[in-house]
Coordinates of C-alpha atoms and ligand atoms in Angstrom, one line a residue:
X746 CA 114.2 126.0 42.4
X747 CA 115.1 125.0 46.0
X748 CA 114.4 121.4 47.1
X749 CA 114.4 120.0 50.6
X750 CA 115.1 116.2 51.0
X751 CA 114.3 114.6 54.3
X752 CA 116.5 111.6 55.6
X753 CA 120.1 110.5 56.0
X754 CA 120.6 107.2 54.3
X755 CA 121.9 105.9 51.0
X756 CA 118.4 106.2 49.6
X757 CA 118.4 110.0 50.3
X758 CA 121.8 110.4 48.8
X759 CA 120.5 108.7 45.6
X760 CA 117.4 111.0 45.7
X761 CA 119.6 114.1 46.1
X762 CA 121.9 113.0 43.3
X763 CA 119.0 112.4 40.9
X764 CA 117.3 115.7 41.8
X765 CA 120.5 117.6 41.3
X766 CA 120.5 116.7 37.6
X767 CA 117.5 118.8 37.0
X768 CA 118.7 122.1 35.5
X769 CA 115.9 124.1 37.2
X770 CA 117.2 123.0 40.6
X771 CA 119.8 125.4 42.0
X772 CA 119.9 124.3 45.7
X773 CA 119.2 121.1 47.6
X774 CA 119.0 121.0 51.4
X775 CA 119.2 117.5 52.9
X776 CA 117.9 117.2 56.5
X777 CA 119.9 115.8 58.3
X778 CA 121.8 114.1 55.4
X779 CA 125.1 112.4 55.5
X780 CA 128.7 113.0 54.4
X781 CA 127.8 112.0 50.8
X782 CA 124.8 114.3 50.5
X783 CA 126.8 117.2 51.8
X784 CA 129.4 116.6 49.1
X785 CA 126.8 116.2 46.3
X786 CA 126.4 118.8 43.6
X787 CA 124.2 121.7 44.7
X788 CA 123.6 120.1 48.1
X789 CA 124.0 121.2 51.7
X790 CA 123.1 119.4 54.9
X791 CA 121.0 121.0 57.5
X792 CA 121.0 119.6 61.0
X793 CA 117.2 119.6 61.7
X794 CA 114.9 116.6 62.3
X795 CA 112.0 118.1 64.2
X796 CA 109.0 118.5 62.0
X797 CA 107.9 122.0 63.3
X798 CA 111.5 123.3 62.8
X799 CA 111.6 121.9 59.3
X800 CA 108.3 123.7 58.5
X801 CA 109.9 126.9 59.7
X802 CA 113.1 126.2 57.7
X803 CA 111.1 125.6 54.6
X804 CA 109.0 128.7 55.0
X805 CA 112.1 130.9 55.8
X806 CA 114.2 129.5 53.0
X807 CA 111.3 129.5 50.5
X808 CA 111.6 125.9 49.6
X809 CA 109.7 125.0 46.5
X810 CA 109.5 121.3 47.0
X811 CA 110.1 118.8 49.8
X812 CA 110.7 115.1 49.2
X813 CA 110.5 112.8 52.2
X814 CA 112.8 109.7 52.2
X815 CA 111.8 107.6 55.3
X816 CA 108.5 106.4 56.6
X817 CA 108.6 107.8 60.2
X818 CA 108.0 111.5 59.3
X819 CA 105.3 110.5 56.9
X820 CA 103.5 108.5 59.5
X821 CA 104.0 111.3 62.0
X822 CA 102.2 113.7 59.7
X823 CA 104.9 115.7 58.1
X824 CA 103.0 116.0 54.8
X825 CA 99.9 117.2 56.7
X826 CA 101.9 119.9 58.6
X827 CA 103.7 121.2 55.5
X828 CA 100.6 121.4 53.5
X829 CA 98.7 123.2 56.2
X830 CA 101.3 126.0 55.8
X831 CA 100.9 126.0 52.0
X832 CA 104.2 124.2 51.4
X833 CA 104.6 121.9 48.4
X834 CA 105.6 118.4 49.7
X835 CA 105.7 115.0 48.0
X836 CA 104.3 112.0 50.1
X837 CA 101.2 110.5 51.6
X838 CA 99.3 112.1 54.5
X839 CA 99.6 110.5 57.9
X840 CA 96.3 108.7 57.4
X841 CA 97.4 107.3 54.1
X842 CA 100.8 106.3 55.5
X843 CA 99.0 103.8 57.8
X844 CA 99.4 101.4 54.9
X845 CA 102.9 101.1 56.3
X846 CA 102.3 102.3 59.8
X847 CA 100.0 99.5 60.8
X848 CA 100.2 95.9 59.6
X849 CA 96.7 95.3 60.8
X850 CA 95.4 98.3 58.8
X851 CA 97.3 97.2 55.6
X852 CA 96.2 93.5 55.9
X853 CA 92.6 94.5 56.4
X854 CA 92.9 96.9 53.4
X855 CA 94.3 94.1 51.2
X856 CA 91.5 91.7 52.3
X857 CA 88.8 94.3 51.7
X858 CA 90.1 95.0 48.1
X859 CA 90.7 91.4 47.4
X860 CA 94.4 91.7 47.0
X861 CA 96.1 88.3 47.4
X862 CA 98.0 88.1 50.7
X863 CA 99.0 85.5 53.2
X864 CA 96.1 84.2 55.4
X865 CA 96.2 86.0 58.7
X866 CA 94.7 86.6 62.1
X867 CA 94.8 89.7 64.3
X868 CA 95.5 89.4 68.0
X869 CA 95.4 92.0 70.7
X870 CA 95.2 89.5 73.6
X871 CA 98.3 87.4 74.4
X872 CA 96.2 84.4 75.6
X873 CA 94.3 84.3 72.4
X874 CA 97.6 84.5 70.5
X875 CA 99.2 81.7 72.6
X876 CA 96.1 79.6 72.0
X877 CA 96.4 80.1 68.3
X878 CA 100.1 79.2 68.0
X879 CA 99.4 75.9 69.8
X880 CA 97.2 74.8 66.9
X881 CA 98.6 76.5 63.8
X882 CA 100.9 75.1 61.1
X883 CA 104.6 75.9 61.1
X884 CA 106.6 77.9 60.1
X885 CA 104.3 80.8 61.0
X886 CA 105.0 84.5 60.7
X887 CA 104.4 86.9 63.5
X888 CA 104.3 90.7 62.8
X889 CA 104.2 93.6 65.2
X890 CA 101.4 95.9 64.2
X891 CA 103.4 99.1 64.4
X892 CA 106.8 100.4 63.3
X893 CA 109.6 98.4 64.8
X894 CA 112.7 99.7 63.0
X895 CA 112.6 96.7 60.6
X896 CA 112.7 94.2 63.4
X897 CA 109.0 93.6 63.7
X898 CA 108.7 90.4 61.7
X899 CA 109.6 87.1 63.1
X900 CA 109.5 83.8 61.1
X901 CA 109.0 81.1 63.7
X902 CA 109.9 77.5 63.0
X903 CA 108.1 75.9 65.9
X904 CA 105.8 76.6 68.9
X905 CA 108.7 77.5 71.2
X906 CA 110.0 80.2 68.9
X907 CA 106.5 81.6 68.4
X908 CA 105.9 81.6 72.2
X909 CA 109.1 83.6 72.7
X910 CA 108.1 86.1 70.0
X911 CA 104.6 86.6 71.5
X912 CA 106.2 87.1 74.9
X913 CA 108.7 89.6 73.5
X914 CA 106.2 91.5 71.4
X915 CA 103.1 91.5 73.6
X916 CA 104.2 91.0 77.1
X917 CA 107.8 92.4 77.4
X918 CA 106.7 95.0 74.9
X919 CA 110.2 95.3 73.4
X920 CA 108.9 97.7 70.7
X921 CA 107.4 100.2 73.1
X922 CA 103.8 99.6 72.1
X923 CA 104.3 98.7 68.5
X924 CA 104.0 95.0 69.2
X925 CA 101.1 95.1 71.6
X926 CA 98.9 94.0 68.7
X927 CA 100.1 91.4 66.3
X928 CA 99.3 89.8 62.9
X929 CA 100.0 86.1 62.8
X930 CA 100.1 84.9 59.2
X931 CA 100.7 82.0 56.9
X932 CA 104.3 81.4 55.8
X933 CA 104.8 81.8 52.1
X934 CA 107.5 80.2 50.1
X935 CA 108.9 81.8 47.0
X936 CA 111.1 84.6 45.7
X937 CA 110.6 88.2 46.8
X938 CA 110.5 91.3 44.6
X939 CA 110.3 95.0 45.4
X940 CA 108.3 97.1 43.0
X941 CA 108.2 100.9 43.6
X942 CA 105.4 102.8 42.0
X943 CA 104.3 106.5 42.0
X944 CA 100.7 107.7 42.3
X945 CA 98.9 111.0 42.2
X946 CA 95.8 109.3 43.6
X947 CA 94.3 109.0 40.1
X948 CA 96.8 106.9 38.2
X949 CA 99.7 104.8 39.3
X950 CA 102.9 104.0 37.4
X951 CA 105.4 101.2 38.3
X952 CA 109.1 101.7 38.3
X953 CA 111.6 99.2 37.2
X954 CA 111.4 96.1 39.5
X955 CA 114.1 95.4 42.0
X956 CA 115.5 92.8 44.4
X957 CA 116.9 93.4 47.8
X958 CA 119.5 91.2 49.5
X959 CA 118.6 91.3 53.2
X960 CA 120.9 88.8 54.9
X961 CA 124.5 89.7 55.9
X962 CA 126.3 86.7 54.4
X963 CA 126.6 85.3 50.9
X964 CA 124.0 82.8 49.9
X965 CA 121.3 84.6 52.0
X966 CA 122.8 83.3 55.2
X967 CA 123.0 85.0 58.6
X968 CA 120.9 87.6 60.3
X969 CA 118.8 90.2 58.5
X970 CA 120.2 93.7 57.8
X971 CA 118.9 96.9 56.5
X972 CA 119.9 95.5 53.0
X973 CA 123.3 94.5 51.7
X974 CA 122.7 95.3 48.1
X975 CA 120.1 95.4 45.3
X976 CA 119.6 94.8 41.6
X977 CA 117.2 96.2 39.1
X978 CA 115.4 94.9 37.2
X979 CA 114.5 91.8 39.3
X980 CA 115.1 88.7 37.1
X981 CA 112.1 86.9 38.5
X982 CA 109.8 89.7 37.4
X983 CA 108.9 88.3 34.0
X984 CA 106.4 90.1 31.8
X985 CA 103.7 87.7 33.1
X986 CA 104.6 88.4 36.7
X987 CA 104.4 92.2 36.1
X988 CA 101.1 91.9 34.3
X989 CA 99.7 89.8 37.1
X990 CA 101.1 92.3 39.7
X991 CA 99.5 95.3 37.9
X992 CA 96.2 93.7 37.4
X993 CA 95.7 92.0 40.8
X994 CA 97.8 94.0 43.2
X995 CA 98.7 97.5 41.9
X996 CA 95.5 98.6 40.3
X997 CA 93.2 97.2 43.1
X998 CA 95.5 99.2 45.6
X999 CA 94.8 102.4 43.8
X1000 CA 91.1 101.6 43.7
X1001 CA 91.2 101.0 47.5
X1002 CA 93.0 104.3 48.1
X1003 CA 90.3 106.1 46.1
X1004 CA 87.4 104.3 47.8
X1005 CA 88.9 104.9 51.3
X1006 CA 89.4 108.6 50.3
X1007 CA 93.0 108.4 51.2
X1008 CA 95.0 111.5 50.2
X1009 CA 97.9 109.7 48.5
X1010 CA 100.4 111.6 46.4
X1011 CA 103.7 109.7 46.6
X1012 CA 105.6 106.5 46.3
X1013 CA 104.0 103.1 47.0
X1014 CA 106.5 100.3 47.5
X1015 CA 105.0 96.8 47.0
X1016 CA 106.9 93.9 48.7
X1017 CA 105.7 90.9 46.8
X1018 CA 106.3 87.1 47.0
X1019 CA 106.3 85.2 43.8
X1020 CA 105.1 81.6 44.7
X1021 CA 104.0 78.5 42.9
X1022 CA 100.4 79.5 43.9
X1023 CA 100.7 82.9 42.4
X1024 CA 101.8 86.4 43.4
X1025 CA 101.1 87.6 47.0
X1026 CA 101.5 91.0 48.5
X1027 CA 103.6 90.9 51.6
X1028 CA 103.6 94.6 52.5
X1029 CA 103.2 98.2 51.5
X1030 CA 105.8 100.8 52.2
X1031 CA 104.8 104.4 51.7
X1032 CA 108.2 105.6 50.5
X1033 CA 111.1 104.4 48.3
X1034 CA 113.0 101.3 49.4
X1035 CA 116.5 101.3 50.8
X1036 CA 118.7 99.8 49.2
X1037 CA 116.4 99.4 46.1
X1038 CA 116.4 103.1 45.3
X1039 CA 120.2 103.0 45.0
X1040 CA 119.8 100.5 42.1
X1041 CA 116.6 101.8 40.6
X1042 CA 117.3 105.6 40.2
X1043 CA 120.5 105.1 38.2
X1044 CA 118.3 103.4 35.6
X1045 CA 115.7 106.1 35.5
X1046 CA 116.1 108.1 32.3
X1047 CA 113.3 110.5 33.0
X1048 CA 113.8 113.5 35.3
X1049 CA 112.7 112.8 38.9
X1050 CA 111.7 116.3 39.7
X1051 CA 109.5 116.5 36.6
X1052 CA 108.0 113.1 37.6
X1053 CA 107.3 114.3 41.1
X1054 CA 105.8 117.6 39.8
X1055 CA 103.5 115.7 37.5
X1056 CA 102.3 113.7 40.4
X1057 CA 101.7 116.8 42.6
X1058 CA 99.8 118.4 39.7
X1059 CA 97.7 115.3 39.2
X1060 CA 99.1 114.8 35.7
X1061 CA 100.8 111.4 36.0
X1062 CA 98.5 110.0 33.3
X1063 CA 100.4 112.2 30.8
X1064 CA 103.8 111.4 32.1
X1065 CA 105.9 109.0 29.9
X1066 CA 108.3 107.4 32.4
X1067 CA 111.4 106.3 30.6
X1068 CA 114.1 103.8 31.7
X1069 CA 117.6 103.1 30.5
X1070 CA 118.1 99.7 28.9
X1071 CA 120.1 97.2 30.8
X1072 CA 120.6 96.6 34.5
X1073 CA 122.0 98.1 37.7
X1074 CA 123.7 96.3 40.6
X1075 CA 124.3 98.1 43.9
X1076 CA 126.6 96.6 46.5
X1077 CA 126.6 97.8 50.1
X1078 CA 129.9 98.1 52.0
X1079 CA 129.4 97.7 55.7
X1080 CA 131.4 98.0 58.9
X1081 CA 132.9 94.8 60.2
X1082 CA 130.5 93.3 62.8
X1083 CA 127.3 94.8 61.4
X1084 CA 124.4 94.1 62.0
X1085 CA 125.9 93.4 65.5
X1086 CA 128.5 95.6 67.2
X1087 CA 130.8 97.6 65.0
X1088 CA 133.3 100.4 65.2
X1089 CA 133.2 103.7 63.3
X1090 CA 135.5 106.7 62.7
X1091 CA 137.7 105.1 60.0
X1092 CA 138.9 107.1 57.0
X1093 CA 137.2 106.1 53.7
X1094 CA 139.7 106.1 50.8
X1095 CA 138.7 106.7 47.2
X1096 CA 135.3 108.3 47.8
X1097 CA 136.1 111.7 46.2
X1098 CA 137.0 110.1 42.9
X1099 CA 134.0 107.9 42.3
X1100 CA 130.7 109.1 41.1
X1101 CA 129.0 105.7 41.5
X1102 CA 128.8 105.9 45.3
X1103 CA 125.9 106.6 47.5
X1104 CA 126.9 107.3 51.1
X1105 CA 124.9 106.1 54.2
X1106 CA 126.9 105.9 57.4
X1107 CA 129.4 108.5 56.3
X1108 CA 130.5 111.7 58.0
X1109 CA 132.8 114.5 57.0
X1110 CA 135.4 115.3 59.6
X1111 CA 138.3 117.7 59.1
X1112 CA 137.6 117.5 55.3
X1113 CA 137.8 113.7 55.2
X1114 CA 135.1 111.1 54.7
X1115 CA 134.9 108.8 57.7
X1116 CA 132.7 105.9 58.6
X1117 CA 129.8 106.6 61.0
X1118 CA 127.4 103.7 60.7
X1119 CA 126.8 100.0 60.0
X1120 CA 126.0 100.3 56.4
X1121 CA 128.6 102.7 55.2
X1122 CA 128.0 103.2 51.5
X1123 CA 126.9 101.5 48.4
X1124 CA 128.6 101.4 45.0
X1125 CA 126.7 100.7 41.8
X1126 CA 127.5 99.5 38.4
X1127 CA 125.5 99.6 35.2
X1128 CA 125.6 97.2 32.3
X1129 CA 123.7 96.0 29.2
X1130 CA 122.7 93.0 31.2
X1131 CA 122.8 91.9 34.8
X1132 CA 126.1 90.1 34.6
X1133 CA 127.8 93.2 33.2
X1134 CA 126.2 95.3 35.9
X1135 CA 127.4 93.0 38.6
X1136 CA 130.9 93.0 37.1
X1137 CA 130.9 96.8 36.9
X1138 CA 129.7 97.2 40.5
X1139 CA 132.4 95.0 41.9
X1140 CA 135.0 96.7 39.8
X1141 CA 133.9 100.1 41.1
X1142 CA 133.9 98.8 44.6
X1143 CA 137.6 98.2 44.3
X1144 CA 138.1 102.0 44.2
X1145 CA 137.0 102.4 47.8
X1146 CA 138.3 101.1 51.1
X1147 CA 138.1 101.6 54.8
X1148 CA 139.3 99.6 57.8
X1149 CA 137.0 96.6 58.4
X1150 CA 135.1 97.0 55.1
X1151 CA 132.7 94.1 54.6
X1152 CA 130.5 93.3 51.6
X1153 CA 128.7 90.4 50.1
X1154 CA 130.3 88.9 47.0
X1155 CA 127.1 87.5 45.5
X1156 CA 124.8 90.4 45.0
X1157 CA 122.6 89.7 42.0
X1158 CA 123.8 86.0 41.7
Ligands
AMP1365 P1 107.3 92.6 55.8 O1 107.7 93.8 56.6 O2 105.8 92.3 56.1 O3 107.6 92.7 54.4 O4 108.2 91.4 56.3 C1 109.6 91.5 56.2 C2 110.2 90.3 55.6 O5 109.7 89.1 56.2 C3 109.7 90.1 54.1 O6 110.5 90.8 53.2 C4 109.9 88.6 54.0 O7 111.2 88.3 53.7 C5 109.5 88.1 55.3 N1 108.0 87.8 55.3 C6 107.0 88.6 55.7 N2 105.8 87.9 55.6 C7 106.1 86.7 55.2 C8 105.3 85.5 54.9 N3 104.0 85.6 55.0 N4 105.9 84.4 54.5 C9 107.3 84.4 54.3 N5 108.1 85.4 54.6 C10 107.5 86.6 55.0
LIG1366 N1 114.4 97.3 51.4 C1 113.2 97.2 52.1 C2 112.7 98.5 52.6 O1 113.2 99.6 52.2 O2 111.9 98.5 53.5

């Protein structure tokens, strides 16, 4: 079996690593991949990102299965294009991917299917938005409708901040169209959880819960990043929380997908907020989370390829998804200065010898691993419980080093 994995981050390295464990798989291509995927068992990088070119590559190379990591190609219709050529691909169609591609679409979907979410208003006129923020309660959350590279959500403490955000999004158009329309919503206080699920359009199965650590500094301080680490399971996801999530968020989502006739075979990531007033859905993502995947897949006992195949065949209801006992902690090592300015090109020591590393901003140059991005790599540890997993992750992290390596010391705490 030949598998094509789309993407270049730590998430995609984790996906390649997990897929390579299936004995049926003899070859994995990662497009464009990174230094870690290239070095992974059975795996070769290919330097293609254009969808049409990828279709041609998949046809010529007789790819049996394509798995898409990031949201952009899904929203741009990669699944539709692959399928139209008879290629087997795992992910939602571009229409279904609107659940992530448009905040307005997803909020309206939640409302229609009575899924508890923050109260909101939709604005396509800046004067209306400015009028609203004069009267609303603070803090307030302003969200660009479209994709904004993870920067489209602004939590505004007062009118002044909200006005700047509206100016930036709607007038200065800093997101090239994606912020022309906005959602303004109620601020929710609570703890967040990420729950990945898989659906074949008929049933839906939750993965082990996870928790992301978005801020750059210990204690959740400083600016947001692409994620500085993750743990799984999420300690706040008690049995009651998970039951409530399944009944009031996950199952109604599947019902909505069916009633809207969305063609959804893929992953649905639910970003939830656990508050004193109950569990709210913050957002949908139409793909696996990064860095959640790097903490969730090491705990998956079942085979990922078999799981994906069951989903593509519409047989998820018969799939018994199994998890390892215990916990996983994954810590990101970043370049000094990230998420601001940082330098790259430093040699990474110790990468060859560790098998608990997922690479992200890593390149291979003259046979050496060198840094090439802000979030360079993540190292995970497993344990019978969260404390043991954390200890193991930080011990494993000692094996790797590069100039300016920075990591949080409190992942999972
Ligand atoms: P989203 O892309 O909608 O998940 O928003 C990104 C992040 O902004 C979330 O992970 C939360 O940390 C935060 N956020 C979004 N919406 C809200 C809200 N209504 N109340 C508080 N925080 C929020
Ligand atoms: N970790 C959040 C995301 O993948 O969007």
